[in-house]
Amino acid sequence: MKEKRSTFTGSFGFIMAAASSAIGLGNIWRFPYLAAKYGGSAFLIVYIILVLTFGFALMTAEIVIGRKTGSGPLTAFGKLNKKWGFIGVLATLVPVLILPYYNVIGGWVVNYTAGYIGGFYQDMALDTYFTDMLANPVKLIIVHCIFTAAITAIIMGGVTKGIERASKILMPVLLVLAIAISVYSITLPGAMEGVKYFFVPDMKHFSLQGVLAAMGQMFFSLSLAMGIMVAYGSYLPKDSDIEKSVARIEIFDTLIAILAGLMIIPAVFAFSGGDESALGKGPGLMFVTLPKVFASMGGTRFAGSAFFLLVLFAALTSAMSVMEAIVASICDKFGWSRNKAALASAVWSVAGGVACILGYSVWSGVKFGSMDILDTADFLTNSVIMPVTALLTCIFVGYVFGVKNIKNEITSSGKFGREKLFNVMIKYIAPIFVVAVLISSILDSFGIIKF
Ligand code: PHE
């Protein structure tokens, strides 16, 4: 007899798990520099509107597909309509490609967290610390394996005792750390300038590119179009209110992004004497600039340890959701046990991760255009497969599966107050948005326009 599928213990467990997937590196380092770059609260307002419309529609659709079919992403679409089953293959390809390199970055975070807790904050503030770390494959492979082992253990624990429990413990700690660090950051001398910079809308810096960047960020930050919400939706109890849950996940995710802005922007302003260019893009902000900021403060060891612990928890809970999307897919399609599927994913993570790591040293000659191995995996997923998957999901839900069926699933356990908004979004507006994201992110990756 087939085993009964596990579920979260209720809406709260589900909300915590889904929010813990959404809250990740995107909230902590990507959101603050985008907001700083595109006009502070002007960017924030556009971002929030997009989350409540476009994000709401796509997240709702994915969760419904998961709950209705009780299947991981690989098989869910095909269960609803055989011909459209290929969307599931695309949606599963994203976490498969993301897992190794996300875990490599998770390894960097393990290294920094251990460094701060061990008291090596002066070393980490050196200009060359980050590049030296990348040039040391043995160290990177060790921290990568530690990070991968941690998420594999959680996934093997199961849906309730692994994922739900980890989220329920780590998310409240993350929230408390975020509040404490923000308060610390805004009370530093000279920090108020940064708070103003973040909250006062500056239309000079706002542009169409800002809107496109907000869209791409929203997409990534809510963990959409990568099968994760389908997988987690498949564990959502049949009596849980979907619309309410989506609203809470969105609020939590956005709150952490705003707190991250309050942690980082004022601290960098205080450190750089108000020089906004210090908020540079990319890993440099988190792994190079912030350690310098911490080193310049009095309570360095404490602030740095608290900050990197927060980042570590955010990265762990996002990475485990990536692994779960793969594990759920394998178990549903091939009938493997959870443990076997988790171990196979871990082996893949280490193999792919080692390739990414060697891409920084021994294999630095391996390039796709100007991109190393890690950047290539990131480009393929974020800039190409995810927007394509999202577009196909909109078309499938709007015109093949039908919005009526979505409504039926939602109203079987709650209200669907934003039904009209959902219909208009999924059928007409979201597909246009997604095409805009697809085109702009490809142009951005090739340096034709700059974000
Ligand atoms: N949503 C996560 C964030 O904001 C990103 C993520 C990427 C999560 C890939 C899961 C998988 O950082």
Coordinates of N, CA and C and ligand atoms in Angstrom, one line a residue, residues 20-28 94-95 98 101-102 217-224 226 228 253 314 317-319 321-322 382 386, ligand 1:
S20 N 10.4 30.6 5.2 CA 11.8 30.4 5.4 C 12.5 30.1 4.1
S21 N 11.7 29.6 3.1 CA 12.3 29.4 1.8 C 12.5 30.8 1.1
A22 N 11.5 31.6 1.2 CA 11.5 32.9 0.6 C 12.6 33.8 1.1
I23 N 12.7 33.7 2.5 CA 13.7 34.6 3.1 C 15.1 34.0 2.9
G24 N 15.9 34.7 2.2 CA 17.3 34.1 1.9 C 18.2 35.2 1.5
L25 N 19.3 34.8 0.8 CA 20.3 35.8 0.5 C 19.7 37.0 -0.3
G26 N 18.7 36.7 -1.1 CA 18.0 37.7 -1.9 C 17.5 38.9 -1.0
N27 N 16.9 38.5 0.1 CA 16.4 39.6 1.0 C 17.6 40.3 1.6
I28 N 18.6 39.6 2.0 CA 19.6 40.3 2.9 C 20.6 41.1 2.1
V94 N 15.3 23.8 -12.4 CA 15.8 24.9 -11.7 C 16.4 24.6 -10.4
P95 N 15.7 23.9 -9.5 CA 16.4 23.5 -8.2 C 17.6 22.6 -8.4
I98 N 20.3 24.9 -9.3 CA 20.6 25.9 -8.2 C 21.3 25.2 -7.0
Y101 N 25.3 25.3 -6.5 CA 26.0 26.6 -6.3 C 25.4 27.4 -5.2
Y102 N 24.1 27.2 -4.8 CA 23.6 27.8 -3.6 C 24.3 27.3 -2.4
Q217 N 13.6 40.9 -8.7 CA 13.8 40.7 -7.3 C 12.6 40.0 -6.6
M218 N 11.4 40.4 -7.0 CA 10.2 39.9 -6.4 C 10.1 38.4 -6.7
F219 N 10.4 38.1 -7.9 CA 10.4 36.7 -8.4 C 11.3 35.8 -7.7
F220 N 12.6 36.2 -7.5 CA 13.6 35.5 -6.9 C 13.3 35.4 -5.4
S221 N 12.9 36.5 -4.8 CA 12.7 36.6 -3.4 C 11.6 35.7 -2.9
L222 N 10.5 35.6 -3.7 CA 9.4 34.8 -3.2 C 9.6 33.3 -3.6
S223 N 10.8 32.9 -4.1 CA 11.1 31.5 -4.5 C 10.0 31.0 -5.5
L224 N 9.7 31.9 -6.5 CA 8.7 31.4 -7.5 C 9.4 30.8 -8.7
M226 N 10.3 27.8 -9.3 CA 11.4 26.8 -9.2 C 10.9 25.6 -8.5
I228 N 9.4 25.1 -5.9 CA 9.4 25.0 -4.4 C 8.0 25.1 -3.8
D253 N 8.2 38.0 4.3 CA 9.4 38.1 3.4 C 9.7 39.6 3.2
A314 N 19.2 32.1 7.2 CA 18.4 32.4 6.0 C 18.8 31.5 4.8
T317 N 17.7 27.6 5.4 CA 16.3 27.3 5.2 C 15.9 27.4 3.7
S318 N 16.6 28.3 3.0 CA 16.3 28.4 1.5 C 16.9 27.2 0.8
A319 N 18.1 26.8 1.2 CA 18.7 25.7 0.6 C 18.0 24.4 0.8
S321 N 14.8 24.1 1.1 CA 13.6 24.1 0.2 C 14.0 23.7 -1.2
V322 N 15.2 24.1 -1.6 CA 15.7 23.7 -3.0 C 15.8 22.2 -3.0
N382 N 18.2 31.8 -13.2 CA 17.5 33.1 -12.9 C 17.0 33.8 -14.1
M386 N 13.8 30.2 -15.2 CA 12.7 30.6 -14.3 C 11.7 31.5 -15.0
Ligands
PHE1 N1 14.0 33.2 -2.1 C1 15.4 33.2 -1.8 C2 16.0 34.5 -1.5 O1 15.4 35.5 -1.5 C3 16.2 32.7 -2.9 C4 16.1 31.3 -3.2 C5 16.8 30.9 -4.3 C6 15.5 30.4 -2.5 C7 16.7 29.6 -4.7 C8 15.4 29.1 -2.8 C9 16.1 28.7 -3.9 O2 17.2 34.5 -1.2

